[in-house]
């Protein structure tokens, strides 16, 4: 089989199954494991998949543009946010990263409780700026326009003095082996810094974000305390993803 035919077959399989394995493909295509690994490296370089241990996973197609994601799957985002905010307690210090799902978390912070919120997300800061029960701190820095968040050294330095009760990290991809990844290096640095400041770490991940990965590592599943997903995926994660200390809501 020609290389172009193998590549087409691999892309068709990963599009259907979301994941492929080197050993399985080598048997199906009657080529060596080394040949398949080289194929996967080349396809990853073309941005068509993401290599993981033993194979490859579907490349996430979620847009990085905040405005493009703002009005998608709104009801699911609202339902996930509602599950998470039930865990917040009076006086909690909450560090909220960017993302349209996290914007729904900010919107659903109960009005009868007082919180201190640190955020690097412009829309979240705007949403909370008129809330009298919220002590709001904006993490100032260089604006990464596609995600509507601030990044850079000044954000990193401000984070060093914050020890939150909760860290709500915005994600576009969550994989059972690769964990949390993103496609922008600067964003990855800030997200990692947020998680390292301690507190309970939560991520909101609808079905379109599960099982996909990008280029820059943010955190492993072991560093996440809560995976909040849509109701139809809760049992799936509990049954099929690696067992860990994280809870699935």
PDB file of C-alpha atoms in Angstrom, residues 4 7 19 44-45 50 53 55 66 86 97 107 110 113 119 147 199 211 213 217 234 247-248:
ATOM      1  CA  UNK A   4      -0.746   8.264   0.562  1.00  0.00           C
ATOM      2  CA  UNK A   7      -2.463   8.143   5.372  1.00  0.00           C
ATOM      3  CA  UNK A  19      -8.323   6.858  18.200  1.00  0.00           C
ATOM      4  CA  UNK A  44       0.730  15.066  13.319  1.00  0.00           C
ATOM      5  CA  UNK A  45       3.102  17.544  11.656  1.00  0.00           C
ATOM      6  CA  UNK A  50      -2.216  14.044  17.835  1.00  0.00           C
ATOM      7  CA  UNK A  53       1.495   6.492  23.568  1.00  0.00           C
ATOM      8  CA  UNK A  55      -1.087   5.400  18.628  1.00  0.00           C
ATOM      9  CA  UNK A  66     -13.992  32.902  22.096  1.00  0.00           C
ATOM     10  CA  UNK A  86     -23.009  24.029  44.282  1.00  0.00           C
ATOM     11  CA  UNK A  97      -9.463  30.890  33.864  1.00  0.00           C
ATOM     12  CA  UNK A 107     -22.750  33.913  35.808  1.00  0.00           C
ATOM     13  CA  UNK A 110     -24.894  32.546  43.922  1.00  0.00           C
ATOM     14  CA  UNK A 113     -22.698  34.290  49.034  1.00  0.00           C
ATOM     15  CA  UNK A 119      -9.517  35.967  36.645  1.00  0.00           C
ATOM     16  CA  UNK A 147      -9.319  33.435  23.841  1.00  0.00           C
ATOM     17  CA  UNK A 199      -6.753  24.623  45.711  1.00  0.00           C
ATOM     18  CA  UNK A 211     -10.645  12.152  24.083  1.00  0.00           C
ATOM     19  CA  UNK A 213      -5.547  16.526  22.544  1.00  0.00           C
ATOM     20  CA  UNK A 217       0.692  19.895  28.049  1.00  0.00           C
ATOM     21  CA  UNK A 234     -20.526  10.846  33.542  1.00  0.00           C
ATOM     22  CA  UNK A 247     -14.432  13.012  40.910  1.00  0.00           C
ATOM     23  CA  UNK A 248     -16.763  13.118  37.933  1.00  0.00           C
TER      24      UNK A 248
END
